Every structure is written in C-alpha cells, then in structure tokens.
Coordinates of C-alpha atoms in Angstrom, one line a residue:
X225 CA 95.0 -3.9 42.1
X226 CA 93.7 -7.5 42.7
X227 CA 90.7 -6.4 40.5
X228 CA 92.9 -5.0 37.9
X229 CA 94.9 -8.6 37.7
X230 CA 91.7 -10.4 37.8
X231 CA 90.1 -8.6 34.6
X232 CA 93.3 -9.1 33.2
X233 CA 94.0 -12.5 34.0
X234 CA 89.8 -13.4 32.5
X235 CA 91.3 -11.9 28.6
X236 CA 94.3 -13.8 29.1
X237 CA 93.7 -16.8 27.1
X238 CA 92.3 -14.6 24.2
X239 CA 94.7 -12.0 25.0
X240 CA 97.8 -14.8 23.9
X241 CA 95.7 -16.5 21.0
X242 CA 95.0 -12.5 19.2
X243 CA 99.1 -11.8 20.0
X244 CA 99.8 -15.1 17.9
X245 CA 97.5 -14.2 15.3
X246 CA 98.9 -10.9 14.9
X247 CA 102.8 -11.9 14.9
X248 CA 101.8 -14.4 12.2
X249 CA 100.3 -12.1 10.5
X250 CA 103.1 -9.9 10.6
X251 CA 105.7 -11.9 9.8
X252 CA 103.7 -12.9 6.4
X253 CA 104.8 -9.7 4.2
X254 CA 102.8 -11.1 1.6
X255 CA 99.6 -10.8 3.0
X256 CA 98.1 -7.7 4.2
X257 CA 97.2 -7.1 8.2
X258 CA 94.0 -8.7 9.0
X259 CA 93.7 -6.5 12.4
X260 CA 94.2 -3.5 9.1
X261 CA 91.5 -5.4 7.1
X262 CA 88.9 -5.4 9.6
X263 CA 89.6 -2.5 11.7
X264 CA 89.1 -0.3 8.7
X265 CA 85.9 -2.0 6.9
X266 CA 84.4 -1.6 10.3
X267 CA 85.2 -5.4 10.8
X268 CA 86.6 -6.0 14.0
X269 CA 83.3 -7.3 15.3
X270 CA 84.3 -11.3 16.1
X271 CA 86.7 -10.2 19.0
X272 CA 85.5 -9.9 22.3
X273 CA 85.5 -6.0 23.2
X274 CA 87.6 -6.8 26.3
X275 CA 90.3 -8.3 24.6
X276 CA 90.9 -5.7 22.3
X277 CA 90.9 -3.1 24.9
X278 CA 93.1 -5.3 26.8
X279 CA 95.5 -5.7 23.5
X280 CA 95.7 -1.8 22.8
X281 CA 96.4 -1.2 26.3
X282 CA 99.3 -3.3 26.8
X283 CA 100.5 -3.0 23.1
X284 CA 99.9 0.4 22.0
X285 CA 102.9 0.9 19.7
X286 CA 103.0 -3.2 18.2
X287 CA 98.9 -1.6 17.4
X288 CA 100.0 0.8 15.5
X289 CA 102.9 -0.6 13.9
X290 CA 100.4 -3.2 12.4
X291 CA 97.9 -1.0 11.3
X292 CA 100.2 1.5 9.3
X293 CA 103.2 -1.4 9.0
X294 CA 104.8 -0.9 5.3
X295 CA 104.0 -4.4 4.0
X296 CA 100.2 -4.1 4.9
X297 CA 99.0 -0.3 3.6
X298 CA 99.2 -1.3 -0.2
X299 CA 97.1 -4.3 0.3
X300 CA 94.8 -3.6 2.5
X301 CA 93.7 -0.5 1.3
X302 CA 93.4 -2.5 -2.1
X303 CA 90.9 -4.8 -0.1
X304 CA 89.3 -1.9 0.9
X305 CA 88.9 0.1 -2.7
X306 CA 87.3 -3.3 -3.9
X307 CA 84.6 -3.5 -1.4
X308 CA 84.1 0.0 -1.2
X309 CA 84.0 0.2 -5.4
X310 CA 81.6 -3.6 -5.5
X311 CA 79.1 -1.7 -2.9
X312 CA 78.8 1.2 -5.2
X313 CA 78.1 -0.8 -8.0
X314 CA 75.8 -2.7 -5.9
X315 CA 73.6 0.2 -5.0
X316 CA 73.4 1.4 -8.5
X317 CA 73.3 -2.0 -10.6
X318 CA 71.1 -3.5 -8.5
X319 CA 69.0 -2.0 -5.4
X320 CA 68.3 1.9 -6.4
X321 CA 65.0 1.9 -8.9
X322 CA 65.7 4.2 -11.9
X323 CA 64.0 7.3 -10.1
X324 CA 65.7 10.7 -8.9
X325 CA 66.8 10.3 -5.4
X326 CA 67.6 12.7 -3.0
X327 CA 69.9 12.7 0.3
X328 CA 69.5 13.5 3.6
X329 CA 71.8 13.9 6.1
X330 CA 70.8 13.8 10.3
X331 CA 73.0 15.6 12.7
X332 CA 72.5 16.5 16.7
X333 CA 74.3 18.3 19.1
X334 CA 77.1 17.0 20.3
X335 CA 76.0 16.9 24.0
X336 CA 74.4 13.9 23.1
X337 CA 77.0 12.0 21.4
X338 CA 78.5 10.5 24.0
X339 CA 75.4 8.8 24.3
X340 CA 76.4 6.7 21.7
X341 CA 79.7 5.4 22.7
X342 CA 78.3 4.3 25.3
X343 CA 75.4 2.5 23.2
X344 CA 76.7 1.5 20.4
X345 CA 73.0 0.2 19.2
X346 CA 71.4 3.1 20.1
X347 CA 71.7 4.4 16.5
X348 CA 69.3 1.3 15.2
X349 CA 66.5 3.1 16.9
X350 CA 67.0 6.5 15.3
X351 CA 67.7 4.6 11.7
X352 CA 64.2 3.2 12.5
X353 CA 63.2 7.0 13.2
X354 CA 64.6 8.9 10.6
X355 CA 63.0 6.1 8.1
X356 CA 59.3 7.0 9.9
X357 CA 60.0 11.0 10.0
X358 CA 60.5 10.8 5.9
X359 CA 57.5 8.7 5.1
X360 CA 55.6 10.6 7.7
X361 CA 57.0 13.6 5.6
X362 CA 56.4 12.4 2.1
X363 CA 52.9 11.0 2.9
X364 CA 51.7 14.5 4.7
X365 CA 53.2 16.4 1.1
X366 CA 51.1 13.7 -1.4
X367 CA 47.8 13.8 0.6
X368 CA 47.6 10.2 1.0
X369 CA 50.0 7.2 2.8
X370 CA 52.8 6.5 0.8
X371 CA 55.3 3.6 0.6
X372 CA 58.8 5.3 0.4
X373 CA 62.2 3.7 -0.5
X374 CA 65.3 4.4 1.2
X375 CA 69.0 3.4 2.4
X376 CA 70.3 4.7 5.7
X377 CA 73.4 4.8 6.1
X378 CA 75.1 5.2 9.5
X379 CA 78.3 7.1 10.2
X380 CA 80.5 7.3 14.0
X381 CA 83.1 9.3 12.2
X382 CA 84.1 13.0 11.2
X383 CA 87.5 14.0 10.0
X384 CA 90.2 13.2 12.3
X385 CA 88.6 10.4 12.9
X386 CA 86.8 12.3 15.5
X387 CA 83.4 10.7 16.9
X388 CA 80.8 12.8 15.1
X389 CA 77.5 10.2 14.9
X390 CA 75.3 11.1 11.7
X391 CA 73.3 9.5 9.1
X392 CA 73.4 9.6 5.4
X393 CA 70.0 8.8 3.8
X394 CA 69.4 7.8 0.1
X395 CA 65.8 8.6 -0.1
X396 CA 63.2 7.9 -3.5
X397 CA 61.8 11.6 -3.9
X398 CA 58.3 10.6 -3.4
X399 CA 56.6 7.5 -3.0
X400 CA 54.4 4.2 -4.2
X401 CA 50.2 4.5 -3.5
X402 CA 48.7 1.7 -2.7
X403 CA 48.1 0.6 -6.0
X404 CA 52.0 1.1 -7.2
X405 CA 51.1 4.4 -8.8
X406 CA 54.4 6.9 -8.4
X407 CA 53.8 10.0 -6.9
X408 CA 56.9 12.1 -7.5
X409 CA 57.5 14.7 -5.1
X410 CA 61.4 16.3 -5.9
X411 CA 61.0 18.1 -2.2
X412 CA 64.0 19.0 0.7
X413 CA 63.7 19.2 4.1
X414 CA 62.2 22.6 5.6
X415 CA 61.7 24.1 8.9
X416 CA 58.9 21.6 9.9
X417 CA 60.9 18.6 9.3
X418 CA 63.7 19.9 11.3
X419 CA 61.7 20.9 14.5
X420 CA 60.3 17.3 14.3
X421 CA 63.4 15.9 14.1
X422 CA 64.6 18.1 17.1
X423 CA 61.7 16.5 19.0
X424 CA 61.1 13.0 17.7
X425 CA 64.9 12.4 19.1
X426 CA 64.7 14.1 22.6
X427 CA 61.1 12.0 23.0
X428 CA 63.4 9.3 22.5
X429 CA 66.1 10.1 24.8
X430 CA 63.8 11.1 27.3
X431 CA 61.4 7.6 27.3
X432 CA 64.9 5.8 27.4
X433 CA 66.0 8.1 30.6
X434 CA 69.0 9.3 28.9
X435 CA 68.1 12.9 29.9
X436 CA 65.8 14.4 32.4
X437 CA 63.1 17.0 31.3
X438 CA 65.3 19.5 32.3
X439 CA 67.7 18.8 29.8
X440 CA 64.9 18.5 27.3
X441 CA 64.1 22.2 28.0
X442 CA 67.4 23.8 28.2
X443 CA 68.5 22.1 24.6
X444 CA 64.6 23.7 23.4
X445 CA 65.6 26.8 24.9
X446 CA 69.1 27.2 22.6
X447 CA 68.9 29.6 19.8
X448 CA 71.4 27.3 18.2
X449 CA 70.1 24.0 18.3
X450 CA 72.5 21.9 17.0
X451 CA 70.4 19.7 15.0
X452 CA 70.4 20.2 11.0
X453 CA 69.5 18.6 7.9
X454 CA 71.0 18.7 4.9
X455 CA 68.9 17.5 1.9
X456 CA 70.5 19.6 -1.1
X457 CA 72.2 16.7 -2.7
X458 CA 70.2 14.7 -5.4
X459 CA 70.9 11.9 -7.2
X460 CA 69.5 12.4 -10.7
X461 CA 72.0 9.4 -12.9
X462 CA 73.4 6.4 -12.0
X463 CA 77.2 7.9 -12.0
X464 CA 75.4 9.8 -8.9
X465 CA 74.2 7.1 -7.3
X466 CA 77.2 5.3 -7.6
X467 CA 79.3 7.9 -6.3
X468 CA 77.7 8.3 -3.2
X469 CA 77.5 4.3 -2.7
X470 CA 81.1 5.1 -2.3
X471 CA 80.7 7.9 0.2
X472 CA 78.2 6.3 2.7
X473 CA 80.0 2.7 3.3
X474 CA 84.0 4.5 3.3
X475 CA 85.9 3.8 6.3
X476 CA 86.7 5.7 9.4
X477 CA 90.1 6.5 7.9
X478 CA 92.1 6.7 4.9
X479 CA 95.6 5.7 4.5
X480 CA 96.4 8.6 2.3
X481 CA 95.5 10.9 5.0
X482 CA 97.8 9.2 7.7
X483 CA 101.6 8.9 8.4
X484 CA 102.9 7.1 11.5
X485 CA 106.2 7.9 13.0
X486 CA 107.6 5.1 15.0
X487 CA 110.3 6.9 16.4
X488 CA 108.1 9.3 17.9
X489 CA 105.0 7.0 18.0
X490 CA 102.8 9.9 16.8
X491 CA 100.3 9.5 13.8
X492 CA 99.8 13.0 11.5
X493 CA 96.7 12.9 10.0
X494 CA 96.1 15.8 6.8
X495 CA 93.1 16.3 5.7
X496 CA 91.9 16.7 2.2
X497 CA 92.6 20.3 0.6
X498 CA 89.2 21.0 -0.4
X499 CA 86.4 20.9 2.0
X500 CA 85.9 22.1 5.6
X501 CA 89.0 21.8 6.8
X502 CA 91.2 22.2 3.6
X503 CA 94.3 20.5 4.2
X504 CA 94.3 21.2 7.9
X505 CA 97.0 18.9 10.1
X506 CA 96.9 17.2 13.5
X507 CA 99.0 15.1 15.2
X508 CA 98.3 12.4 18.0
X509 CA 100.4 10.1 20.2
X510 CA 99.6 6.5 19.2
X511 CA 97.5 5.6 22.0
X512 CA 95.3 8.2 21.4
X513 CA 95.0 7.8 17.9
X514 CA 93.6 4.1 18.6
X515 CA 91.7 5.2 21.8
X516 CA 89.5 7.6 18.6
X517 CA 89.4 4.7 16.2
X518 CA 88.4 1.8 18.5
X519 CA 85.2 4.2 19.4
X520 CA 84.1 3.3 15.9
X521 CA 84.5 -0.2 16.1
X522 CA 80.3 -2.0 16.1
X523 CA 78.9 -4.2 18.2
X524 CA 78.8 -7.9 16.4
X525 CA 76.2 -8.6 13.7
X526 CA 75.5 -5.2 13.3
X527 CA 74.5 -3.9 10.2
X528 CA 74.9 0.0 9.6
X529 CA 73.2 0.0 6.3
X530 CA 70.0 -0.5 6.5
X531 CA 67.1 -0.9 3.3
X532 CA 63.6 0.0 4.2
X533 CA 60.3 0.7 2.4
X534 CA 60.5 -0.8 -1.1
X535 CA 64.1 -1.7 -0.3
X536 CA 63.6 -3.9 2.7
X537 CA 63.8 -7.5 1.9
X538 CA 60.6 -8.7 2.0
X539 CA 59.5 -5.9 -0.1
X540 CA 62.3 -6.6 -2.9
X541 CA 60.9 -10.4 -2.8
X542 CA 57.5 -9.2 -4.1
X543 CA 59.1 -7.0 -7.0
X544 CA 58.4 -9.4 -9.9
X545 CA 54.9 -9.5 -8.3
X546 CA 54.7 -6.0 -9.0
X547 CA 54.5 -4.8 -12.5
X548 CA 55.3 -1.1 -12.0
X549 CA 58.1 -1.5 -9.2
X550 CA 59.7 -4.3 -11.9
X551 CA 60.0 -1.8 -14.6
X552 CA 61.4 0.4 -12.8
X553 CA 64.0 -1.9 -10.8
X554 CA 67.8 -1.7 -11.9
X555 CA 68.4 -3.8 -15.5
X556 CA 71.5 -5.4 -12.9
X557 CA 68.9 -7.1 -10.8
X558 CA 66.4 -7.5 -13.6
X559 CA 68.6 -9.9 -15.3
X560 CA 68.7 -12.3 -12.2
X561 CA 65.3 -11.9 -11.6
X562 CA 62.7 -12.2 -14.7
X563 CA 59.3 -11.0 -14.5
X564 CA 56.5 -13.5 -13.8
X565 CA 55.3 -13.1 -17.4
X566 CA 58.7 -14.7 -18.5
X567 CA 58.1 -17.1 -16.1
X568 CA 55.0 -18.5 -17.2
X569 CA 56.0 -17.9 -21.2
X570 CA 59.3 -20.2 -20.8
X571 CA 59.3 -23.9 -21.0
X572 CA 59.1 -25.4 -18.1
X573 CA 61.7 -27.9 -16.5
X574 CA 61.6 -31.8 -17.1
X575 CA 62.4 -32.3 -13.3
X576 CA 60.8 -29.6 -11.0
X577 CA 63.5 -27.9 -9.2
X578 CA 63.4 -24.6 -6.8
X579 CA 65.3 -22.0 -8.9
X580 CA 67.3 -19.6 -6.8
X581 CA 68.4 -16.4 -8.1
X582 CA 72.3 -15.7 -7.4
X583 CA 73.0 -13.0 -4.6
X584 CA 73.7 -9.9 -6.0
X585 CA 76.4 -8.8 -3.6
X586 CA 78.3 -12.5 -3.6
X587 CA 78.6 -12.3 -7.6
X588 CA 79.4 -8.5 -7.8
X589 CA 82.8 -9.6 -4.6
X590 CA 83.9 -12.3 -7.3
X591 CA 84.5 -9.7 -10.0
X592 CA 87.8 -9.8 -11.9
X593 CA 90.2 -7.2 -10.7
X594 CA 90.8 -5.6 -13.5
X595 CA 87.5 -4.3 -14.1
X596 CA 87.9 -2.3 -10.7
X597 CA 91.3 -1.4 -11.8
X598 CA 90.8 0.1 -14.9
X599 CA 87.4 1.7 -13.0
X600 CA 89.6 3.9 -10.4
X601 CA 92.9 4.2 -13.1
X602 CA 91.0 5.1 -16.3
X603 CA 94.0 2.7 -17.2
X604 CA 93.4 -0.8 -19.4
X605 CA 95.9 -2.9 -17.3
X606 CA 96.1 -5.7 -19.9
X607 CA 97.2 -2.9 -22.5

C-alpha cells in the first residue's frame, strides 16, 4: 500500500495538470478532444507513460467519454482524414519514383508478440532487418549488389484493436547498380525468403536473450510456423500508390467502427462487412477497451515510417546529382527541386543567398480543405 500511494503521489502533479487539460478541453464543444487527436494519429507521445496509466486507472469512464464524447467524433476524425489523405498524397506526389512497386507484408507468431509490448522499440531493429532481407533478396536475384528503395511501415494493431505487430513494406521491384542503371525485377517472396525471415528474427531474439535455444528449436520444430509473407499486392499507378499511403499510416481505430454506451460503459466495435471478419461484433467494458488501445500508444520521437535505400534522406539529397534517379522522381517533388542543369542554365542571383526548397510534407498539411473534401465526397463543395 505505502508503495502504491508513493507511485501515485510521484504522477500527482502531472496527474492534476492532464485532468485540467482535459476538462478544458471538454467543456470547449467547439474544438475537437485533443486526448482524441493524438490518441488516434498514434500521438500521445509528450505525456509521461506513468501518467497516463495513472489517468486511465483512476478515470476509466471520464477516458472514454472523451474519446467517443459527441462534440469531438466529427472533428477529430476530420483531423484525422486530412492527415491520413496529405500522407497519401505525399507518398505518391512526392517520395515514390514512377516505377512498379510491390508490397510486402511481415508477420510472426504470436508467442512472440508480447515481446513487443514490452519493448516498444524493438520493432526499429526488425524495420532495419526486413529493409536488409529485401536487398539481400533483390541483389542475390540481379547477380550483382543493388541499391533498393523502400518505405516500412509499422503496424501494433489488428481488428478489434487487438495487438497484432506487422509491417507493411512499399518496396521498388528491383533496384539501382552502381552506376544508376535500373534493373527491374517484378518478383514476390518464395519459400527461401520466408525461411530466412523465420531465422533472421529468432537470431535476433536469441542474441537479445529474449528466448533460449530451446525455444528457438521448438518454434523450428512447428509444422505451422507462424511466420508469412504476403507480397501479392503491386502497386502499378499512382491511384495505387496513393491508396495504400492511406492504408499503412491509418489509425489503431475508426470511429465508424465504434459505439460507446455510457450507461453500460461498454464499447461495441463492428467490423467491416467485407474482409476476414465480415461484419463480425465484440463488445468490451471500457477499461478494457483502453487497456487494448494504450498498448499501441509509441514511445516519444518515434517514427514508425521509415524511408531507406534511395528513399532515406541522405540519399533523396543527392537526387538532382543523379540524372537517372531525377527522371524518374515524382513531377510533385521535381517542381521543388530542379535539376542541376537548370541550375546552372538560370541567371544567377544579384546577392548570393542559400535557396532552400519548401518541405514537402509542411506545404501538402496547409492545403485548402476543400480539395480533400471534394477528394473523399466526389462532391464540389463550393457548387
């Protein structure tokens, strides 16, 4: 007990300055939630993990009420459709070079997902992995080291909300020689990839001491491993592309989905009538509907998209260097960046002055509204 009112009274302070937030919050109809905002966008990344746990604990029902309240859904889930939608437009416009892509898609068993609740940066390492395993794989199929292109994206969420850890990877089918020369290779995972996989990530868990070697060979020994790879999805147009932009940054859940009874204090969650589950229902008490979602909440200044090969920064710097790459790149990000013939053709300045293109992702979040609105609506709104 005297531990108990110790911990508490060490998130106190915090504890009262996140309850005044929140009533202010609430009491503002106008606005939308911001505890909605970020908990949904994967956002809630400046508190202090104790706090929040604290908060939920003490304040189940107020919780919910917030997230679901009337006065916040419409709003923030506007919020969210923008950033989702600007993302989208973000990968196609201006990162993904005009070239088929393909995605992958990692999955384990789940006796080692609990793993990564408990580690919530544990899933940097296998982005890091998955990245090497395709260029490894791409390389072995051209005959000759290749410099791949891809975006990983990571997922903690399932339907229901459920913690299901996977990855989503937009890879460049093939790869850039040394000399910037394209080698197209339109190729899927096979059976080789897959037992790599398999063993690339219980070498990892085993040099972290996650698992003993006797857990190594029992999960060998299953005729039913429990890892897969899915790479039958490619991205051949930019509506594709964009599309999936949309799929790999969504949020944990969707208030279409969701209905929160406050007499009852149970949320009813329905999912989608196609797909797996088609239109399947499940109901949980409050608590443990935010005891799933705060498992999904990152560690701070995490990112869980992440660009590598000819996506990484330092790689994108060099574009304009790069003749082949540049002709290739997006017209979006072409137009902020010209090539360095264009450079050297245009008059130059009176005054010297270091010309910095615009960020891509800080124009594209200061689009007009009813761009996105007539996007989603199919609907002019100023008709």
């Amino acid at each position: 007990m005297a531990a108990l009112i110790g911990r508490i009274s060490y998130y106190l302070p915090g504890l009262l300055i996140y309850i005044v937030f929140a009533e202010v919050a609430r009491n503002d109809a106008a606005k939308k939630s911001p505890l909605q905002s970020l908990l949904i966008t994967g956002g809630l990344t400046t508190l202090s993990g104790g706090v929040f746990v604290v908060f939920i604990s003490l304040f189940p029902k107020f919780f919910i009420t917030l997230l679901f309240g009337a006065h916040y859904v419409e709003a923030g889930n506007l919020t969210i459709v923008k950033r989702t939608l600007l993302y989208a437009e973000y990968f196609a416009e201006d990162l993904l070079l005009d070239l088929p892509h393909r995605q992958f898609v990692f999955t384990f068993p789940k006796i080692l997902r609990p793993y990564f609740k408990s580690d919530k940066r544990l899933f940097g390492e296998v982005s890091r992995l998955i990245f090497s395993l395709l260029s490894n794989f791409f390389s072995l199929a051209a005959g000759r080291p290749l410099l791949c292109a891809c975006v990983v994206s990571y997922q903690s969420f399932g339907e229901f909300a459920r913690f299901h850890p996977h990855w989503h990877v937009l890879i460049l089918e093939g790869g850039f020689t040394r000399f910037d020369r394209f080698v197209y290779l339109p190729i899927g995972a096979d059976e080789g990839m897959l037992k790599v996989w398999q063993a690339s990530i219980l070498a990892l868990f085993l040099r972290k001491e996650l698992i003993d070697q006797a857990r190594v060979n029992m999960l060998k020994d299953w005729e039913h491993s429990g890892f897969s790879i899915e790479s039958e999805t490619r991205l051949l147009s930019k509506a594709d592309r964009e599309a999936l932009g949309q799929y790999v940054v969504r949020g944990a859940i969707c208030a279409e989905k969701i209905h929160y009874d406050p007499a009852s204090d149970t949320v009813i969650w329905t999912a989608a009538p196609k797909g797996f589950y088609k239109g399947k229902t499940e109901t949980f008490k409050g608590f443990e509907f935010v005891d799933q979602l705060v498992a999904h909440v990152p560690p701070r200044r995490v990112q869980l998209v992440r660009r590598d090969g000819v996506y990484a920064g330092k790689v994108r710097k060099q574009w304009q260097e790069r003749p082949t790459i540049y002709r290739l790149s997006p017209e979006g990000w072409q137009k902020g960046h010209p090539s360095q013939s264009q450079i050297v053709q245009s008059t130059p300045p009176e005054k010297p002055e270091s010309v910095q293109a615009p960020d891509a992702w800080s124009k594209l979040r200061k689009q007009s509204w009813a761009r996105l609105l007539q996007k989603v609506y199919e609907v002019d709104p100023f008709i």
